[in-house]
Structure formats: structure tokens, C-alpha cells
Amino acid sequence: MSELFKYTASEWSAIQLSLSVALICAVITLPLAIAVGWFLARKKFFGKSVVEGIIHLPLVLPPITTGYLLLLVFGNRGFIGKFFYELFGIQIAFSFYAAVIAAIFVSFPLVTRSIRLSIELVDQKLEEAARTLGASNLRVFFTITLPLALPGVISGFILSFARSLGEFGATISFAGNIEGKTQTLPLAIFSEMQVPGQEASTMRLVVVSVILSLLAMIAAEFLNKRVIKSKTA
């Protein structure tokens, strides 16, 4: 039983790497998702359904396919990866950057959907009233739309963080499974499962994975209730 709580250096590395990737992913994804979510919620244009389909494609694509497509684009021979490699000497694929990018791509649709639905519930008459009083579109967004859509924004942030913690398929194909560099918690669990006699190590990592995911969900519910309560007070 005591072995269940004796984490090795490599296990702590995987846990810390996962937390770093998830946090960076959530911070980068949130403003992009807010902008895209607002655009989809408030604008009508030709081909909107196609754009929405492309944005939500990672939700239905096999994660391994998403990772392969990222490899084609950001690999050393990809049109973006080649640019960074030849100009700056930065290799994106099979690096920490790749783990973050993979997490962003798989979590972005979830965050965008959450924020978009929340913005659609904001009464547009309130926005129109503010504009008639002389408020600019930017001020209307930051003083009316965003505060009223805050529960969805918070949920989106937590969803991005939680989804990144559990990302596996796109990461292993695009970032690889390099210990101390790209081996996140799910990849570490997978690696330990392949080695006979590593049941204790696997269980330790599984316990951490469950606890972190559960804490993220509890935090999302708590923050949403606090926001809703403050609005009704």
C-alpha cells in the first residue's frame, strides 16, 4: 500500500509536464475561443456551417489523425514547421511546443462551443441599448456581453485545462513520448502499462489523473455557481 504514494522522479516529471501543458494551453486557447465564439454567435455569413464544421472537426476526428495532420503542418518539412526550423532553428514537432499545440487543437472546439452558447444566451437588446447610449462595440463587449457570458467562459477555461490533461492520441503522434520532454501523464500511464510488473506505478499515475480531473470539474462547478450567485444577488 505504501508503494501507492512513492512517486519516482520520472512520474513527477510527467505530472508536472501535464500541468504545465494544460495551463499554457488553457491560457492561450481562452482569448482565441472568446473571439471565435463571439464571431460565430453574433455574425451571419455565407459558409458559416462549413467554418463551424472545420472548427469542430477535432471533436470527431480520431486523435491520431489530428496528430498526423499537425505533423504534416508543423513538422520540419511542413510549411509552418519548416519556416521556424530554417529561420530560427526551432523544431516544433516532438518537442514541448508540440505537446502544447496538440492540446490546443483538441480542446479549442470544446472551449469555443461553451463560450459561443453562453454568448448566444446574452440578450442582444441589452447590447443594442448600450450602443444607443453611445457605447462602442468594444465597450459593449467588455461591459455587457463578456460579464453576462462569464459562466460559459469559466467553463471553457476549465474544459480546456481538463481536456489537455487527458490528451493522448494527438500528442503521441505529434509530440512523441519522450520522458522528461513530451511524456505527459496519459503517455506515462500508457508506457507503464506496457511494462510487466509496473502495476503500482501505473496505479499511482491513474490516481493522480483521476484526482486532477475531478478537481478541475469541481472547480468549474464552484466558480459557475459563484458567478451565477453574484449576478442574482
Coordinates of N, CA and C in Angstrom, one line a residue:
M1 N 0.8 -1.2 0.0 CA 0.0 0.0 0.0 C 0.9 1.3 0.0
S2 N 2.0 1.2 0.7 CA 2.9 2.4 0.8 C 3.4 2.7 -0.6
E3 N 3.6 1.7 -1.5 CA 4.1 2.0 -2.8 C 3.2 2.9 -3.6
L4 N 1.9 3.0 -3.2 CA 1.0 3.8 -4.0 C 1.3 5.3 -3.9
F5 N 2.1 5.7 -2.9 CA 2.3 7.1 -2.7 C 3.8 7.4 -2.9
K6 N 4.6 6.5 -3.3 CA 6.0 6.7 -3.6 C 6.3 7.0 -5.0
Y7 N 6.2 8.3 -5.4 CA 6.3 8.7 -6.8 C 7.8 8.8 -7.1
T8 N 8.1 8.3 -8.3 CA 9.5 8.4 -8.8 C 9.7 9.8 -9.5
A9 N 11.0 10.1 -9.8 CA 11.3 11.4 -10.4 C 10.6 11.4 -11.8
S10 N 10.6 10.3 -12.5 CA 10.0 10.3 -13.9 C 8.5 10.5 -13.8
E11 N 7.9 10.0 -12.7 CA 6.4 10.1 -12.6 C 6.1 11.6 -12.2
W12 N 6.9 12.2 -11.3 CA 6.7 13.6 -11.0 C 6.9 14.5 -12.2
S13 N 7.9 14.1 -13.1 CA 8.1 14.9 -14.3 C 6.9 14.8 -15.2
A14 N 6.3 13.6 -15.4 CA 5.1 13.5 -16.2 C 3.9 14.3 -15.7
I15 N 3.8 14.3 -14.3 CA 2.7 15.1 -13.7 C 2.9 16.6 -13.9
Q16 N 4.1 17.1 -13.6 CA 4.4 18.5 -13.8 C 4.3 18.9 -15.2
L17 N 4.8 18.1 -16.2 CA 4.7 18.4 -17.6 C 3.2 18.5 -18.0
S18 N 2.4 17.6 -17.5 CA 1.0 17.7 -17.9 C 0.3 18.9 -17.4
L19 N 0.6 19.3 -16.1 CA 0.1 20.5 -15.6 C 0.5 21.8 -16.3
S20 N 1.8 21.8 -16.7 CA 2.3 22.9 -17.5 C 1.7 23.0 -18.8
V21 N 1.6 21.9 -19.5 CA 0.9 21.9 -20.9 C -0.5 22.3 -20.8
A22 N -1.3 21.8 -19.8 CA -2.7 22.1 -19.6 C -2.9 23.6 -19.3
L23 N -2.1 24.1 -18.4 CA -2.2 25.5 -18.0 C -1.9 26.5 -19.2
I24 N -0.8 26.2 -19.9 CA -0.4 27.0 -21.0 C -1.5 26.9 -22.1
C25 N -2.0 25.7 -22.4 CA -3.0 25.5 -23.4 C -4.3 26.3 -23.0
A26 N -4.7 26.3 -21.8 CA -5.9 27.0 -21.4 C -5.8 28.5 -21.5
V27 N -4.6 29.0 -21.1 CA -4.4 30.4 -21.2 C -4.3 30.9 -22.7
I28 N -3.7 30.1 -23.5 CA -3.6 30.5 -25.0 C -5.0 30.4 -25.7
T29 N -5.7 29.3 -25.3 CA -6.9 28.9 -26.0 C -8.0 29.9 -25.7
L30 N -8.1 30.4 -24.4 CA -9.3 31.1 -24.0 C -9.5 32.4 -24.8
P31 N -8.5 33.3 -25.0 CA -8.8 34.5 -25.7 C -9.2 34.2 -27.2
L32 N -8.6 33.2 -27.8 CA -8.9 32.8 -29.2 C -10.3 32.3 -29.2
A33 N -10.7 31.5 -28.3 CA -12.0 30.9 -28.2 C -13.1 32.0 -28.0
I34 N -12.8 32.9 -27.2 CA -13.7 34.0 -26.9 C -14.0 34.8 -28.2
A35 N -12.9 35.1 -28.9 CA -13.1 35.9 -30.2 C -13.9 35.1 -31.2
V36 N -13.5 33.8 -31.4 CA -14.2 32.9 -32.4 C -15.7 32.7 -31.9
G37 N -15.8 32.4 -30.6 CA -17.2 32.1 -30.1 C -18.1 33.3 -30.3
W38 N -17.6 34.5 -30.0 CA -18.4 35.7 -30.2 C -18.8 35.9 -31.7
F39 N -17.8 35.7 -32.6 CA -18.0 35.8 -34.0 C -19.1 34.9 -34.5
L40 N -19.0 33.6 -34.1 CA -20.0 32.6 -34.5 C -21.3 32.9 -33.9
A41 N -21.4 33.5 -32.7 CA -22.7 33.7 -32.1 C -23.4 34.9 -32.6
R42 N -22.6 35.9 -33.1 CA -23.2 37.2 -33.5 C -23.2 37.5 -35.0
K43 N -22.4 36.8 -35.8 CA -22.3 37.1 -37.2 C -23.0 36.0 -38.0
K44 N -23.6 36.4 -39.1 CA -24.1 35.5 -40.1 C -23.4 35.8 -41.4
F45 N -22.9 34.7 -42.0 CA -22.2 34.9 -43.3 C -22.3 33.6 -44.1
F46 N -22.0 33.7 -45.4 CA -22.1 32.6 -46.3 C -21.0 31.6 -45.9
G47 N -21.3 30.3 -45.8 CA -20.4 29.3 -45.5 C -20.1 29.1 -44.0
K48 N -21.0 29.7 -43.1 CA -20.8 29.6 -41.7 C -20.8 28.2 -41.2
S49 N -21.7 27.3 -41.8 CA -21.7 26.0 -41.3 C -20.4 25.2 -41.6
V50 N -19.8 25.6 -42.8 CA -18.5 25.0 -43.1 C -17.5 25.3 -42.1
V51 N -17.4 26.6 -41.8 CA -16.4 27.1 -40.8 C -16.6 26.4 -39.5
E52 N -17.9 26.3 -39.0 CA -18.2 25.6 -37.8 C -17.8 24.2 -37.8
G53 N -18.0 23.5 -39.0 CA -17.6 22.1 -39.2 C -16.1 22.0 -39.0
I54 N -15.3 22.9 -39.6 CA -13.9 22.8 -39.6 C -13.4 23.0 -38.2
I55 N -14.0 24.0 -37.5 CA -13.6 24.3 -36.1 C -13.8 23.1 -35.2
H56 N -15.0 22.4 -35.4 CA -15.3 21.3 -34.5 C -14.8 19.9 -35.0
L57 N -14.1 19.9 -36.1 CA -13.5 18.7 -36.7 C -12.7 17.9 -35.7
P58 N -11.9 18.5 -34.9 CA -11.1 17.7 -33.9 C -11.9 16.9 -32.9
L59 N -13.2 17.3 -32.8 CA -14.1 16.5 -31.8 C -14.4 15.2 -32.4
V60 N -14.5 15.0 -33.7 CA -14.9 13.8 -34.3 C -13.8 13.0 -35.0
L61 N -12.7 13.7 -35.3 CA -11.6 13.0 -35.9 C -10.9 12.1 -34.9
P62 N -10.4 11.0 -35.3 CA -9.6 10.2 -34.4 C -8.4 11.1 -34.0
P63 N -8.1 11.1 -32.7 CA -6.9 12.0 -32.2 C -5.6 11.7 -33.0
I64 N -5.4 10.4 -33.3 CA -4.2 10.1 -34.0 C -4.1 10.8 -35.4
T65 N -5.3 11.0 -36.0 CA -5.4 11.7 -37.3 C -5.1 13.1 -37.1
T66 N -5.6 13.7 -36.1 CA -5.3 15.1 -35.7 C -3.8 15.3 -35.5
G67 N -3.2 14.4 -34.8 CA -1.7 14.5 -34.6 C -0.9 14.4 -35.9
Y68 N -1.4 13.5 -36.8 CA -0.7 13.3 -38.0 C -0.8 14.6 -38.9
L69 N -2.0 15.2 -38.9 CA -2.2 16.4 -39.7 C -1.3 17.5 -39.1
L70 N -1.2 17.6 -37.8 CA -0.3 18.6 -37.2 C 1.1 18.3 -37.5
L71 N 1.5 17.1 -37.6 CA 2.9 16.7 -38.0 C 3.2 17.2 -39.4
L72 N 2.2 17.1 -40.3 CA 2.4 17.5 -41.7 C 2.6 19.0 -41.8
V73 N 1.9 19.7 -40.9 CA 1.9 21.2 -41.0 C 3.1 21.7 -40.2
F74 N 3.3 21.2 -39.0 CA 4.4 21.8 -38.1 C 5.7 20.9 -38.0
G75 N 5.7 19.9 -38.8 CA 7.0 19.1 -38.9 C 8.0 19.9 -39.6
N76 N 9.3 19.4 -39.6 CA 10.4 20.1 -40.2 C 10.2 20.3 -41.7
R77 N 9.4 19.5 -42.3 CA 9.1 19.6 -43.7 C 7.7 20.3 -44.0
G78 N 7.0 20.5 -42.9 CA 5.7 21.2 -43.1 C 5.9 22.7 -43.4
F79 N 4.9 23.4 -44.0 CA 5.1 24.7 -44.4 C 5.3 25.7 -43.2
I80 N 4.7 25.4 -42.0 CA 5.0 26.2 -40.9 C 6.2 25.7 -40.1
G81 N 6.3 24.4 -39.9 CA 7.4 23.9 -39.2 C 8.7 24.1 -39.9
K82 N 8.7 24.1 -41.2 CA 10.0 24.3 -42.0 C 10.4 25.8 -41.8
F83 N 9.5 26.7 -41.8 CA 9.8 28.1 -41.6 C 10.5 28.3 -40.3
F84 N 9.9 27.8 -39.2 CA 10.5 28.0 -37.9 C 11.9 27.3 -37.8
Y85 N 12.0 26.2 -38.4 CA 13.2 25.4 -38.3 C 14.4 26.0 -39.1
E86 N 14.1 26.5 -40.3 CA 15.1 27.0 -41.1 C 15.5 28.5 -40.7
L87 N 14.5 29.2 -40.2 CA 14.8 30.6 -39.9 C 15.3 30.8 -38.5
F88 N 14.7 30.1 -37.5 CA 15.1 30.2 -36.1 C 15.7 29.0 -35.5
G89 N 15.8 27.9 -36.2 CA 16.4 26.7 -35.7 C 15.5 26.0 -34.6
I90 N 14.2 26.3 -34.7 CA 13.3 25.8 -33.7 C 12.5 24.6 -34.3
Q91 N 12.7 23.4 -33.7 CA 11.9 22.3 -34.1 C 10.7 22.1 -33.3
I92 N 9.5 22.2 -33.9 CA 8.3 22.2 -33.2 C 7.8 20.8 -32.9
A93 N 7.9 19.9 -33.9 CA 7.4 18.5 -33.7 C 8.4 17.8 -32.8
F94 N 7.8 16.9 -32.0 CA 8.5 16.1 -31.0 C 9.2 17.0 -30.0
S95 N 8.5 18.1 -29.5 CA 9.1 19.0 -28.5 C 7.9 19.4 -27.6
F96 N 8.3 20.1 -26.6 CA 7.3 20.7 -25.6 C 6.2 21.5 -26.3
Y97 N 6.7 22.3 -27.4 CA 5.8 23.1 -28.1 C 4.7 22.2 -28.8
A98 N 5.1 21.1 -29.3 CA 4.2 20.2 -30.0 C 3.1 19.7 -29.0
A99 N 3.5 19.4 -27.8 CA 2.5 18.9 -26.8 C 1.5 20.0 -26.5
V100 N 1.9 21.2 -26.4 CA 1.0 22.4 -26.2 C 0.1 22.6 -27.4
I101 N 0.7 22.6 -28.6 CA -0.1 22.8 -29.8 C -1.2 21.7 -30.0
A102 N -0.8 20.4 -29.7 CA -1.7 19.3 -29.8 C -2.9 19.5 -28.8
A103 N -2.6 19.9 -27.6 CA -3.6 20.2 -26.6 C -4.5 21.3 -27.0
I104 N -4.0 22.3 -27.6 CA -4.8 23.5 -28.1 C -5.8 23.0 -29.1
F105 N -5.3 22.3 -30.1 CA -6.2 21.9 -31.2 C -7.3 21.0 -30.8
V106 N -7.0 20.1 -29.8 CA -8.1 19.1 -29.4 C -9.1 19.8 -28.4
S107 N -8.6 20.8 -27.7 CA -9.5 21.4 -26.7 C -10.2 22.7 -27.2
F108 N -9.7 23.3 -28.3 CA -10.3 24.5 -28.8 C -11.8 24.4 -29.2
P109 N -12.2 23.3 -29.8 CA -13.6 23.2 -30.2 C -14.5 23.2 -28.9
L110 N -14.1 22.5 -27.9 CA -14.9 22.4 -26.7 C -15.1 23.8 -26.0
V111 N -14.0 24.5 -26.0 CA -14.0 25.9 -25.4 C -14.8 26.8 -26.2
T112 N -14.6 26.8 -27.5 CA -15.4 27.7 -28.4 C -16.9 27.4 -28.3
R113 N -17.3 26.1 -28.3 CA -18.7 25.8 -28.2 C -19.3 26.3 -26.9
S114 N -18.6 26.1 -25.8 CA -19.1 26.5 -24.5 C -19.3 28.1 -24.5
I115 N -18.3 28.8 -25.0 CA -18.4 30.3 -25.0 C -19.4 30.8 -26.0
R116 N -19.5 30.1 -27.1 CA -20.5 30.6 -28.1 C -21.9 30.4 -27.6
L117 N -22.2 29.3 -27.0 CA -23.6 29.0 -26.5 C -23.9 30.0 -25.4
S118 N -22.9 30.4 -24.6 CA -23.1 31.3 -23.5 C -23.4 32.7 -24.0
I119 N -22.7 33.1 -25.1 CA -22.9 34.4 -25.7 C -24.2 34.5 -26.4
E120 N -24.6 33.4 -27.0 CA -26.0 33.4 -27.6 C -27.1 33.6 -26.7
L121 N -26.9 33.3 -25.4 CA -27.9 33.4 -24.4 C -28.0 34.9 -23.8
V122 N -27.0 35.7 -24.2 CA -27.0 37.1 -23.8 C -28.0 37.8 -24.6
D123 N -28.9 38.6 -23.9 CA -29.9 39.3 -24.6 C -29.3 40.4 -25.5
Q124 N -29.5 40.4 -26.8 CA -28.9 41.4 -27.7 C -29.5 42.7 -27.5
K125 N -30.7 42.8 -26.9 CA -31.4 44.1 -26.7 C -30.6 44.9 -25.7
L126 N -29.9 44.3 -24.7 CA -29.1 45.0 -23.8 C -27.9 45.6 -24.5
E127 N -27.3 44.8 -25.4 CA -26.2 45.3 -26.2 C -26.6 46.5 -27.1
E128 N -27.8 46.4 -27.7 CA -28.3 47.5 -28.6 C -28.6 48.7 -27.8
A129 N -29.1 48.5 -26.6 CA -29.4 49.7 -25.7 C -28.1 50.4 -25.3
A130 N -27.1 49.7 -25.1 CA -25.8 50.3 -24.7 C -25.2 51.1 -25.9
R131 N -25.4 50.6 -27.1 CA -24.9 51.3 -28.3 C -25.7 52.5 -28.5
T132 N -27.0 52.5 -28.3 CA -27.8 53.7 -28.5 C -27.4 54.8 -27.5
L133 N -26.8 54.4 -26.4 CA -26.3 55.4 -25.4 C -24.9 55.9 -25.7
G134 N -24.3 55.4 -26.8 CA -23.0 55.9 -27.2 C -21.8 55.0 -26.9
A135 N -22.1 53.8 -26.4 CA -21.0 52.8 -26.1 C -20.5 52.2 -27.4
S136 N -19.2 52.1 -27.5 CA -18.6 51.5 -28.7 C -18.8 49.9 -28.6
N137 N -18.6 49.3 -29.8 CA -18.8 47.8 -29.8 C -17.8 47.1 -28.8
L138 N -16.6 47.7 -28.7 CA -15.6 47.1 -27.8 C -16.1 47.2 -26.4
R139 N -16.6 48.4 -26.0 CA -17.0 48.6 -24.7 C -18.3 47.8 -24.3
V140 N -19.1 47.6 -25.3 CA -20.3 46.8 -25.1 C -19.9 45.4 -24.8
F141 N -18.9 44.9 -25.6 CA -18.4 43.5 -25.4 C -17.9 43.3 -24.0
F142 N -17.0 44.2 -23.5 CA -16.3 44.0 -22.3 C -17.2 44.4 -21.0
T143 N -18.2 45.2 -21.2 CA -19.0 45.6 -20.1 C -20.3 44.9 -20.0
I144 N -20.8 44.3 -21.1 CA -22.1 43.6 -21.1 C -22.0 42.2 -21.5
T145 N -21.5 42.0 -22.8 CA -21.5 40.6 -23.3 C -20.7 39.7 -22.5
L146 N -19.4 40.1 -22.3 CA -18.5 39.2 -21.6 C -18.9 38.9 -20.2
P147 N -19.3 39.9 -19.4 CA -19.7 39.6 -18.0 C -20.9 38.7 -17.9
L148 N -21.9 38.9 -18.8 CA -23.1 38.0 -18.8 C -22.8 36.6 -19.3
A149 N -21.7 36.5 -20.1 CA -21.3 35.2 -20.6 C -20.3 34.5 -19.8
L150 N -19.9 35.1 -18.6 CA -18.8 34.6 -17.8 C -18.9 33.2 -17.4
P151 N -20.1 32.6 -17.1 CA -20.1 31.2 -16.7 C -19.6 30.3 -17.8
G152 N -20.0 30.6 -19.1 CA -19.5 29.9 -20.2 C -18.0 30.0 -20.4
V153 N -17.5 31.2 -20.2 CA -16.1 31.5 -20.3 C -15.3 30.7 -19.3
I154 N -15.8 30.7 -18.0 CA -15.1 29.9 -17.0 C -15.2 28.4 -17.3
S155 N -16.3 28.0 -17.7 CA -16.4 26.5 -18.1 C -15.5 26.2 -19.2
G156 N -15.4 27.1 -20.2 CA -14.5 26.8 -21.3 C -13.0 26.7 -20.8
F157 N -12.6 27.6 -19.9 CA -11.3 27.6 -19.4 C -11.0 26.3 -18.7
I158 N -11.9 25.9 -17.8 CA -11.7 24.6 -17.1 C -11.7 23.4 -18.1
L159 N -12.6 23.4 -19.1 CA -12.7 22.4 -20.0 C -11.4 22.2 -20.8
S160 N -10.8 23.4 -21.2 CA -9.6 23.3 -21.9 C -8.5 22.7 -21.0
F161 N -8.4 23.1 -19.8 CA -7.4 22.6 -18.9 C -7.6 21.1 -18.7
A162 N -8.9 20.7 -18.4 CA -9.1 19.2 -18.2 C -8.9 18.4 -19.4
R163 N -9.3 18.9 -20.6 CA -9.1 18.1 -21.8 C -7.7 18.0 -22.1
S164 N -6.9 19.0 -21.8 CA -5.5 18.9 -22.1 C -4.8 17.9 -21.2
L165 N -5.3 17.8 -19.9 CA -4.7 16.8 -19.0 C -4.9 15.3 -19.6
G166 N -6.0 15.1 -20.3 CA -6.3 13.8 -20.8 C -5.9 13.5 -22.2
E167 N -5.3 14.5 -22.9 CA -4.9 14.3 -24.3 C -3.9 13.2 -24.5
F168 N -4.1 12.4 -25.4 CA -3.2 11.2 -25.7 C -2.9 11.1 -27.2
G169 N -3.9 10.8 -28.0 CA -3.6 10.4 -29.4 C -2.9 11.4 -30.2
A170 N -3.3 12.7 -30.2 CA -2.6 13.7 -31.0 C -1.2 14.0 -30.5
T171 N -1.1 13.9 -29.1 CA 0.2 14.2 -28.5 C 1.2 13.1 -28.9
I172 N 0.9 11.9 -28.8 CA 1.8 10.8 -29.0 C 2.3 10.7 -30.5
S173 N 1.4 11.2 -31.4 CA 1.8 11.1 -32.8 C 2.5 12.4 -33.3
F174 N 2.2 13.5 -32.6 CA 2.8 14.8 -33.0 C 4.0 15.2 -32.1
A175 N 3.9 14.9 -30.8 CA 5.0 15.3 -29.9 C 5.8 14.1 -29.5
G176 N 5.3 12.9 -29.7 CA 6.1 11.7 -29.3 C 5.9 11.5 -27.8
N177 N 6.6 10.4 -27.3 CA 6.5 10.0 -25.9 C 7.9 10.0 -25.3
I178 N 8.5 11.2 -25.2 CA 9.9 11.4 -24.7 C 9.9 11.8 -23.3
E179 N 10.4 10.9 -22.4 CA 10.4 11.1 -21.0 C 11.1 12.4 -20.6
G180 N 10.5 13.2 -19.8 CA 11.0 14.5 -19.4 C 10.9 15.6 -20.3
K181 N 10.4 15.3 -21.5 CA 10.3 16.3 -22.6 C 8.9 16.5 -23.1
T182 N 8.3 15.3 -23.5 CA 6.9 15.4 -24.1 C 6.0 14.3 -23.4
Q183 N 6.6 13.5 -22.5 CA 5.8 12.5 -21.9 C 4.8 13.0 -20.8
T184 N 3.6 13.3 -21.2 CA 2.6 13.8 -20.2 C 2.0 12.6 -19.4
L185 N 1.1 12.9 -18.5 CA 0.5 11.9 -17.7 C -0.1 10.8 -18.4
P186 N -1.0 11.0 -19.4 CA -1.6 9.9 -20.1 C -0.5 9.0 -20.8
L187 N 0.5 9.7 -21.4 CA 1.6 8.9 -22.1 C 2.4 8.1 -21.1
A188 N 2.6 8.6 -19.9 CA 3.3 7.9 -18.9 C 2.5 6.7 -18.4
I189 N 1.2 6.8 -18.3 CA 0.4 5.7 -17.9 C 0.4 4.6 -19.0
F190 N 0.4 5.0 -20.2 CA 0.4 4.1 -21.3 C 1.8 3.4 -21.3
S191 N 2.9 4.1 -21.1 CA 4.2 3.5 -21.1 C 4.3 2.4 -20.0
E192 N 3.8 2.8 -18.8 CA 3.9 1.9 -17.6 C 3.1 0.6 -17.8
M193 N 2.0 0.8 -18.5 CA 1.1 -0.4 -18.8 C 1.8 -1.4 -19.7
Q194 N 2.7 -1.0 -20.5 CA 3.4 -1.9 -21.4 C 4.5 -2.7 -20.8
V195 N 4.9 -2.3 -19.5 CA 6.0 -3.0 -18.8 C 5.4 -3.9 -17.8
P196 N 5.7 -5.2 -17.9 CA 5.3 -6.1 -16.8 C 5.8 -5.8 -15.4
G197 N 5.0 -5.9 -14.4 CA 5.4 -5.6 -13.1 C 5.3 -4.1 -12.7
Q198 N 4.8 -3.3 -13.5 CA 4.7 -1.9 -13.2 C 3.3 -1.4 -12.8
E199 N 2.5 -2.4 -12.2 CA 1.1 -2.1 -11.9 C 1.0 -1.0 -10.8
A200 N 2.0 -1.0 -9.9 CA 2.0 0.0 -8.8 C 2.2 1.4 -9.4
S201 N 3.2 1.5 -10.3 CA 3.5 2.8 -10.9 C 2.3 3.3 -11.8
T202 N 1.7 2.3 -12.5 CA 0.5 2.7 -13.3 C -0.6 3.2 -12.4
M203 N -0.9 2.5 -11.3 CA -1.9 2.9 -10.4 C -1.7 4.3 -9.8
R204 N -0.4 4.6 -9.5 CA -0.1 5.9 -8.9 C -0.4 7.0 -9.9
L205 N -0.1 6.8 -11.1 CA -0.4 7.8 -12.1 C -1.9 7.9 -12.4
V206 N -2.6 6.8 -12.4 CA -4.0 6.8 -12.6 C -4.7 7.5 -11.5
V207 N -4.3 7.3 -10.3 CA -4.9 8.0 -9.1 C -4.7 9.6 -9.3
V208 N -3.5 10.0 -9.7 CA -3.3 11.4 -9.9 C -4.1 12.0 -11.0
S209 N -4.2 11.2 -12.1 CA -5.0 11.6 -13.2 C -6.5 11.8 -12.8
V210 N -7.0 10.9 -12.1 CA -8.4 10.9 -11.7 C -8.6 12.1 -10.7
I211 N -7.7 12.3 -9.8 CA -7.8 13.4 -8.8 C -7.8 14.8 -9.5
L212 N -6.8 15.0 -10.4 CA -6.7 16.2 -11.1 C -8.0 16.5 -12.0
S213 N -8.5 15.5 -12.7 CA -9.7 15.7 -13.5 C -10.9 16.1 -12.6
L214 N -11.0 15.3 -11.5 CA -12.1 15.6 -10.6 C -12.0 17.0 -10.0
L215 N -10.9 17.4 -9.6 CA -10.7 18.7 -9.0 C -11.0 19.8 -10.1
A216 N -10.7 19.6 -11.3 CA -11.0 20.5 -12.4 C -12.5 20.7 -12.5
M217 N -13.2 19.6 -12.5 CA -14.7 19.6 -12.7 C -15.3 20.3 -11.5
I218 N -14.8 20.0 -10.3 CA -15.4 20.6 -9.1 C -15.2 22.1 -9.1
A219 N -14.0 22.5 -9.5 CA -13.6 23.9 -9.6 C -14.5 24.6 -10.6
A220 N -14.8 24.0 -11.7 CA -15.7 24.6 -12.7 C -17.1 24.8 -12.2
E221 N -17.6 23.8 -11.5 CA -19.0 23.9 -10.9 C -19.0 25.0 -9.8
F222 N -18.0 25.0 -9.0 CA -17.9 26.0 -7.9 C -17.9 27.4 -8.4
L223 N -17.0 27.7 -9.4 CA -16.9 29.0 -10.0 C -18.1 29.5 -10.7
N224 N -18.8 28.5 -11.4 CA -20.0 28.9 -12.1 C -21.1 29.3 -11.1
K225 N -21.2 28.5 -10.0 CA -22.2 28.8 -9.0 C -21.9 30.2 -8.4
R226 N -20.7 30.5 -8.1 CA -20.3 31.8 -7.5 C -20.7 32.9 -8.5
V227 N -20.4 32.7 -9.8 CA -20.7 33.8 -10.7 C -22.2 34.0 -10.8
I228 N -23.0 32.9 -10.9 CA -24.4 33.0 -11.0 C -25.0 33.6 -9.8
K229 N -24.5 33.2 -8.6 CA -25.0 33.8 -7.3 C -24.7 35.3 -7.2
S230 N -23.5 35.7 -7.7 CA -23.2 37.1 -7.7 C -24.1 38.0 -8.6
K231 N -24.5 37.4 -9.7 CA -25.4 38.1 -10.6 C -26.8 38.2 -10.1
T232 N -27.3 37.2 -9.3 CA -28.6 37.2 -8.8 C -28.7 37.9 -7.4
A233 N -27.6 38.2 -6.8 CA -27.6 38.9 -5.5 C -28.1 40.3 -5.6

